[in-house]
C-alpha cells in the first residue's frame, strides 16, 4: 500500500446517526466496488428496523465515487419508496461529477449539506 | 494520426527503445488478480503514475474514475464461476504513435457480462466510461475483454454540464 491510501477498516466506513424520525449515514473515503457492501448493509439496517421518514446518505467525506456506490444509492431510493424519503448529500466535484454524468442528480434528491437534506 | 517521416539519423535514433512521456515518466504496466481490493489499489497506482507524468489534476480525476470503472467491470466478469483471472492495466502518455494522448488499456480474462435483469440499478459503468473518456473501445473475445480509452493530455473531457 502506498502513502495516502486509507486503511481498509476506515475506507468506506459508515457512521449511523439517528435524529428525530431521521437517520443519517455518513460515509468516509472511497465508495467503490470494494466498499459499497458496507453502505448497503447500513442502508438495509436503517430501512428494516422502524424505517425513518427521512434517510440521509451523506457523501461529504467521500473521496471517490464509483458506479458500484451509486447503485447502492439508487437501490436505497427505490426501496425507501413512499415511506422513507432518501436524500443524498454531495457537494464536491468527485461525487457530483459521476452523479451528474449518469443523470442521477435528477433521479435522486441531492443536497449540498446535511442540514438542507434533513430540512428537505 | 502522426505522419511518419524518414528523417535525419538523429531523429531516427530517438525512436528506438523505451517509450517515455514528455515528462520522462515510463509507461505503467501492472497485472494483478481480478478482485475488488486489487482494483482499488491499482487505481491508486494509476493516480500516482498520472501525477508523476504531471498531467492536470482534473484530468487525473476523470481518468481515474473511467479506469476504475473498466477495472470494476473486469472484476465482475472474473468472479462469477471460477477463480479470478488476471486484471491488467497499462497507461502511457505521449507515445510516438499517439502524440499528445494518454492511452489506457484494461484487460481481463473473463467473459463479458450481459446487463443485469433489473434495469437501472447497475449498468452505469460503461455509460460513465464513455462520458468520461469520449472514446472507449471495447473488444471482447473468448479469451477476455480489452478496453482502451484515451484522452488529450491537456483536456478535461469529463467536465459536467
Tab-separated table of C-alpha atoms in Angstrom:
chain	number	residue	atom	x	y	z
A	1	UNK	CA	0.000	0.000	0.000
A	2	UNK	CA	1.147	3.476	-0.761
A	3	UNK	CA	1.121	6.619	1.335
A	4	UNK	CA	-2.234	8.344	1.393
A	5	UNK	CA	-4.199	5.149	0.928
A	6	UNK	CA	-6.841	4.869	3.639
A	7	UNK	CA	-6.666	1.798	5.823
A	8	UNK	CA	-9.067	-0.973	4.814
A	9	UNK	CA	-11.101	-0.535	8.001
A	10	UNK	CA	-11.635	3.201	7.654
A	11	UNK	CA	-12.099	3.262	3.931
A	12	UNK	CA	-15.780	3.375	3.030
A	13	UNK	CA	-16.674	3.336	6.730
A	14	UNK	CA	-20.248	4.347	7.502
A	15	UNK	CA	-21.362	6.011	10.739
A	16	UNK	CA	-25.056	5.918	11.562
A	17	UNK	CA	-26.613	8.881	13.384
A	18	UNK	CA	-30.231	8.938	14.458
A	19	UNK	CA	-32.196	12.138	14.765
A	20	UNK	CA	-35.909	12.556	15.339
A	21	UNK	CA	-37.557	10.369	12.701
A	22	UNK	CA	-34.453	10.600	10.524
A	23	UNK	CA	-31.330	8.527	10.041
A	24	UNK	CA	-28.094	9.981	8.692
A	25	UNK	CA	-25.466	7.659	7.211
A	26	UNK	CA	-22.096	9.393	6.938
A	27	UNK	CA	-19.730	7.695	4.510
A	28	UNK	CA	-15.959	8.266	4.613
A	29	UNK	CA	-13.308	7.578	1.980
A	30	UNK	CA	-13.800	5.624	-1.209
A	31	UNK	CA	-17.219	4.324	-2.196
A	32	UNK	CA	-16.384	1.711	-4.813
A	33	UNK	CA	-16.890	-1.970	-5.579
A	34	UNK	CA	-14.815	-2.985	-2.550
A	35	UNK	CA	-16.555	-0.757	-0.004
A	36	UNK	CA	-20.136	-0.450	-1.351
A	37	UNK	CA	-21.282	-3.522	0.650
A	38	UNK	CA	-20.570	-1.612	3.906
A	39	UNK	CA	-23.020	1.113	2.913
A	40	UNK	CA	-25.504	-1.436	1.604
A	41	UNK	CA	-25.509	-3.161	4.980
A	42	UNK	CA	-26.184	0.108	6.857
A	43	UNK	CA	-28.966	1.034	4.437
A	44	UNK	CA	-30.544	-2.391	4.915
A	45	UNK	CA	-30.445	-1.970	8.698
A	46	UNK	CA	-31.861	1.567	8.584
A	47	UNK	CA	-34.761	0.609	6.346
A	48	UNK	CA	-35.541	-2.688	8.039
A	49	UNK	CA	-35.890	-1.720	11.692
A	50	UNK	CA	-38.527	1.036	12.107
A	51	UNK	CA	-37.929	2.817	8.797
A	52	UNK	CA	-37.458	6.575	9.369
A	53	UNK	CA	-39.318	9.295	7.474
A	54	UNK	CA	-36.002	10.527	6.084
A	55	UNK	CA	-32.788	8.654	5.321
A	56	UNK	CA	-29.849	10.935	4.528
A	57	UNK	CA	-26.803	9.400	2.894
A	58	UNK	CA	-24.041	11.936	3.439
A	59	UNK	CA	-21.191	11.707	0.928
A	60	UNK	CA	-19.436	14.908	2.086
A	61	UNK	CA	-16.382	12.938	3.248
A	62	UNK	CA	-16.306	10.609	0.224
A	63	UNK	CA	-13.104	10.920	-1.803
A	64	UNK	CA	-14.076	8.664	-4.714
A	65	UNK	CA	-17.485	7.599	-6.015
A	66	UNK	CA	-17.816	4.723	-8.484
A	67	UNK	CA	-20.893	3.209	-10.132
A	68	UNK	CA	-20.989	0.388	-7.559
A	69	UNK	CA	-21.542	3.037	-4.882
A	70	UNK	CA	-24.157	4.833	-6.956
A	71	UNK	CA	-26.042	1.546	-7.371
A	72	UNK	CA	-26.460	1.450	-3.570
A	73	UNK	CA	-27.883	4.994	-3.605
A	74	UNK	CA	-30.386	4.118	-6.319
A	75	UNK	CA	-31.411	0.896	-4.598
A	76	UNK	CA	-31.961	2.786	-1.324
A	77	UNK	CA	-34.001	5.452	-3.081
A	78	UNK	CA	-36.241	2.863	-4.717
A	79	UNK	CA	-36.615	0.797	-1.571
A	80	UNK	CA	-37.490	3.840	0.505
A	81	UNK	CA	-40.421	4.482	-1.784
A	82	UNK	CA	-43.286	6.469	-0.254
A	83	UNK	CA	-42.440	5.632	3.322
A	84	UNK	CA	-38.843	6.780	3.626
A	85	UNK	CA	-37.532	9.740	1.669
A	86	UNK	CA	-33.933	9.027	0.732
A	87	UNK	CA	-31.737	12.118	0.305
A	88	UNK	CA	-28.109	12.296	-0.753
A	89	UNK	CA	-25.608	14.922	0.384
A	90	UNK	CA	-22.948	15.624	-2.234
A	91	UNK	CA	-21.047	18.862	-2.567
A	92	UNK	CA	-17.674	18.188	-4.134
A	93	UNK	CA	-16.558	17.529	-7.687
A	94	UNK	CA	-15.585	13.896	-7.039
A	95	UNK	CA	-19.131	12.983	-6.008
A	96	UNK	CA	-21.168	15.399	-8.131
A	97	UNK	CA	-19.404	14.610	-11.397
A	98	UNK	CA	-20.339	10.896	-11.529
A	99	UNK	CA	-23.880	11.646	-10.272
A	100	UNK	CA	-24.345	14.274	-12.985
A	101	UNK	CA	-22.791	12.226	-15.783
A	102	UNK	CA	-25.135	9.316	-15.032
A	103	UNK	CA	-28.107	11.720	-14.688
A	104	UNK	CA	-28.688	10.562	-11.116
A	105	UNK	CA	-28.920	14.169	-9.927
A	106	UNK	CA	-32.390	14.140	-11.497
A	107	UNK	CA	-33.490	10.752	-10.118
A	108	UNK	CA	-32.070	11.196	-6.623
A	109	UNK	CA	-32.704	14.075	-4.224
A	110	UNK	CA	-29.241	15.656	-3.873
A	111	UNK	CA	-28.464	18.390	-1.339
A	112	UNK	CA	-25.301	20.361	-0.644
A	113	UNK	CA	-25.409	19.948	3.174
A	114	UNK	CA	-26.821	17.546	5.747
A	115	UNK	CA	-28.894	20.360	7.284
A	116	UNK	CA	-30.576	21.097	3.972
A	117	UNK	CA	-31.153	17.405	3.364
A	118	UNK	CA	-32.833	16.995	6.765
A	119	UNK	CA	-34.974	20.083	6.154
A	120	UNK	CA	-35.905	18.826	2.672
B	1	UNK	CA	-2.518	10.219	-36.979
B	2	UNK	CA	1.075	11.342	-36.959
B	3	UNK	CA	2.740	11.219	-40.305
B	4	UNK	CA	5.753	9.016	-40.357
B	5	UNK	CA	8.908	10.666	-41.511
B	6	UNK	CA	12.127	9.192	-42.645
B	7	UNK	CA	14.121	11.994	-41.141
B	8	UNK	CA	17.716	12.608	-40.216
B	9	UNK	CA	19.776	9.979	-38.490
B	10	UNK	CA	19.422	11.796	-35.215
B	11	UNK	CA	15.615	11.741	-35.370
B	12	UNK	CA	15.591	8.060	-36.270
B	13	UNK	CA	17.817	7.175	-33.371
B	14	UNK	CA	15.346	8.540	-30.819
B	15	UNK	CA	12.515	6.249	-31.930
B	16	UNK	CA	14.147	3.081	-30.650
B	17	UNK	CA	13.992	1.938	-27.065
B	18	UNK	CA	11.795	2.597	-24.135
B	19	UNK	CA	8.894	4.938	-24.648
B	20	UNK	CA	8.549	7.829	-22.264
B	21	UNK	CA	6.018	10.510	-21.560
B	22	UNK	CA	7.128	14.076	-22.305
B	23	UNK	CA	7.945	14.403	-18.620
B	24	UNK	CA	10.113	11.310	-18.805
B	25	UNK	CA	7.749	9.014	-16.947
B	26	UNK	CA	7.771	5.464	-18.292
B	27	UNK	CA	4.551	3.676	-19.148
B	28	UNK	CA	2.703	1.999	-16.271
B	29	UNK	CA	2.140	-1.729	-16.633
B	30	UNK	CA	0.637	-3.897	-13.922
B	31	UNK	CA	-1.081	-7.252	-13.607
B	32	UNK	CA	-2.992	-8.369	-10.525
B	33	UNK	CA	-5.604	-10.937	-9.600
B	34	UNK	CA	-9.032	-9.580	-10.578
B	35	UNK	CA	-10.565	-8.901	-7.166
B	36	UNK	CA	-12.180	-5.687	-5.926
B	37	UNK	CA	-9.453	-4.725	-3.432
B	38	UNK	CA	-6.791	-5.000	-6.143
B	39	UNK	CA	-8.788	-2.762	-8.468
B	40	UNK	CA	-8.862	-0.093	-5.743
B	41	UNK	CA	-5.127	-0.437	-5.121
B	42	UNK	CA	-4.361	-0.337	-8.843
B	43	UNK	CA	-6.359	2.882	-9.165
B	44	UNK	CA	-4.055	4.456	-6.582
B	45	UNK	CA	-1.047	3.341	-8.600
B	46	UNK	CA	-2.605	4.852	-11.716
B	47	UNK	CA	-3.222	8.155	-9.885
B	48	UNK	CA	0.406	8.227	-8.762
B	49	UNK	CA	1.632	7.477	-12.253
B	50	UNK	CA	-0.554	10.235	-13.731
B	51	UNK	CA	0.664	12.677	-11.083
B	52	UNK	CA	4.271	11.807	-11.803
B	53	UNK	CA	3.555	12.379	-15.512
B	54	UNK	CA	2.453	15.882	-14.473
B	55	UNK	CA	-0.972	15.604	-16.045
B	56	UNK	CA	-3.644	18.150	-14.949
B	57	UNK	CA	-5.352	17.345	-11.631
B	58	UNK	CA	-8.869	17.420	-13.045
B	59	UNK	CA	-7.874	15.159	-15.944
B	60	UNK	CA	-6.427	12.717	-13.414
B	61	UNK	CA	-9.749	12.673	-11.526
B	62	UNK	CA	-11.656	11.996	-14.742
B	63	UNK	CA	-9.270	9.279	-15.925
B	64	UNK	CA	-9.121	7.668	-12.502
B	65	UNK	CA	-12.878	7.125	-12.416
B	66	UNK	CA	-13.019	5.824	-16.000
B	67	UNK	CA	-10.087	3.470	-15.417
B	68	UNK	CA	-11.657	2.242	-12.184
B	69	UNK	CA	-14.993	1.534	-13.886
B	70	UNK	CA	-13.203	-0.557	-16.513
B	71	UNK	CA	-11.343	-2.463	-13.786
B	72	UNK	CA	-14.549	-2.941	-11.768
B	73	UNK	CA	-16.146	-4.478	-14.858
B	74	UNK	CA	-13.178	-6.807	-15.178
B	75	UNK	CA	-13.585	-7.852	-11.543
B	76	UNK	CA	-17.273	-8.511	-12.074
B	77	UNK	CA	-16.559	-10.637	-15.162
B	78	UNK	CA	-13.925	-12.564	-13.358
B	79	UNK	CA	-15.656	-13.599	-10.190
B	80	UNK	CA	-18.673	-15.496	-11.382
B	81	UNK	CA	-17.966	-19.153	-11.639
B	82	UNK	CA	-14.254	-19.733	-11.232
B	83	UNK	CA	-11.042	-18.473	-9.718
B	84	UNK	CA	-10.451	-14.818	-10.583
B	85	UNK	CA	-8.200	-14.354	-13.582
B	86	UNK	CA	-5.773	-11.542	-14.247
B	87	UNK	CA	-6.579	-7.871	-14.414
B	88	UNK	CA	-4.018	-5.994	-16.495
B	89	UNK	CA	-3.611	-2.234	-16.672
B	90	UNK	CA	-1.364	-0.222	-18.916
B	91	UNK	CA	-1.079	3.531	-19.206
B	92	UNK	CA	1.199	5.643	-21.367
B	93	UNK	CA	1.400	9.334	-22.132
B	94	UNK	CA	2.832	10.934	-25.259
B	95	UNK	CA	3.986	7.794	-27.036
B	96	UNK	CA	5.417	8.387	-30.511
B	97	UNK	CA	2.385	6.910	-32.296
B	98	UNK	CA	-0.098	8.838	-30.167
B	99	UNK	CA	1.403	12.275	-29.558
B	100	UNK	CA	-0.433	14.402	-27.028
B	101	UNK	CA	-2.554	11.489	-25.832
B	102	UNK	CA	-2.826	9.475	-22.655
B	103	UNK	CA	-3.745	5.911	-23.642
B	104	UNK	CA	-5.004	3.446	-21.049
B	105	UNK	CA	-5.909	-0.202	-21.543
B	106	UNK	CA	-7.629	-2.549	-19.112
B	107	UNK	CA	-7.689	-6.241	-19.931
B	108	UNK	CA	-9.190	-9.274	-18.245
B	109	UNK	CA	-9.537	-12.992	-18.871
B	110	UNK	CA	-13.223	-13.129	-18.069
B	111	UNK	CA	-16.385	-13.357	-20.054
B	112	UNK	CA	-18.291	-10.238	-20.922
B	113	UNK	CA	-21.118	-9.713	-18.521
B	114	UNK	CA	-24.542	-9.149	-20.007
B	115	UNK	CA	-26.553	-6.298	-18.448
B	116	UNK	CA	-28.412	-7.107	-15.277
B	117	UNK	CA	-32.034	-8.220	-15.421
B	118	UNK	CA	-33.067	-5.386	-13.133
B	119	UNK	CA	-32.713	-2.239	-15.213
B	120	UNK	CA	-31.408	0.934	-13.664
B	121	UNK	CA	-29.576	-0.454	-10.667
B	122	UNK	CA	-26.360	-1.487	-12.376
B	123	UNK	CA	-25.080	-0.974	-15.869
B	124	UNK	CA	-23.868	2.577	-15.303
B	125	UNK	CA	-20.211	1.686	-15.642
B	126	UNK	CA	-19.919	1.729	-19.426
B	127	UNK	CA	-22.025	4.884	-19.993
B	128	UNK	CA	-19.931	6.547	-17.308
B	129	UNK	CA	-16.687	5.460	-19.012
B	130	UNK	CA	-17.990	6.817	-22.319
B	131	UNK	CA	-18.962	10.127	-20.756
B	132	UNK	CA	-15.544	10.419	-19.112
B	133	UNK	CA	-13.361	9.248	-21.976
B	134	UNK	CA	-15.305	10.288	-25.047
B	135	UNK	CA	-13.951	7.324	-26.987
B	136	UNK	CA	-13.993	3.890	-25.422
B	137	UNK	CA	-13.002	0.833	-27.430
B	138	UNK	CA	-14.211	-2.495	-26.095
B	139	UNK	CA	-13.003	-5.728	-27.678
B	140	UNK	CA	-14.387	-8.999	-26.442
B	141	UNK	CA	-13.051	-12.405	-27.361
B	142	UNK	CA	-13.411	-15.880	-25.886
B	143	UNK	CA	-10.206	-15.213	-24.001
B	144	UNK	CA	-11.262	-11.998	-22.324
B	145	UNK	CA	-12.073	-8.333	-22.721
B	146	UNK	CA	-9.862	-5.398	-23.599
B	147	UNK	CA	-10.937	-1.814	-23.009
B	148	UNK	CA	-8.962	1.086	-24.445
B	149	UNK	CA	-9.578	4.705	-23.544
B	150	UNK	CA	-7.636	7.797	-24.423
B	151	UNK	CA	-7.529	11.466	-23.576
B	152	UNK	CA	-5.749	14.559	-24.811
B	153	UNK	CA	-3.049	15.306	-22.265
B	154	UNK	CA	-4.326	18.881	-21.872
B	155	UNK	CA	-8.108	18.291	-21.793
B	156	UNK	CA	-10.836	17.659	-19.229
B	157	UNK	CA	-13.499	15.877	-21.278
B	158	UNK	CA	-15.408	14.709	-18.218
B	159	UNK	CA	-16.385	18.172	-17.073
B	160	UNK	CA	-20.101	18.005	-16.466
B	161	UNK	CA	-22.611	20.480	-17.842
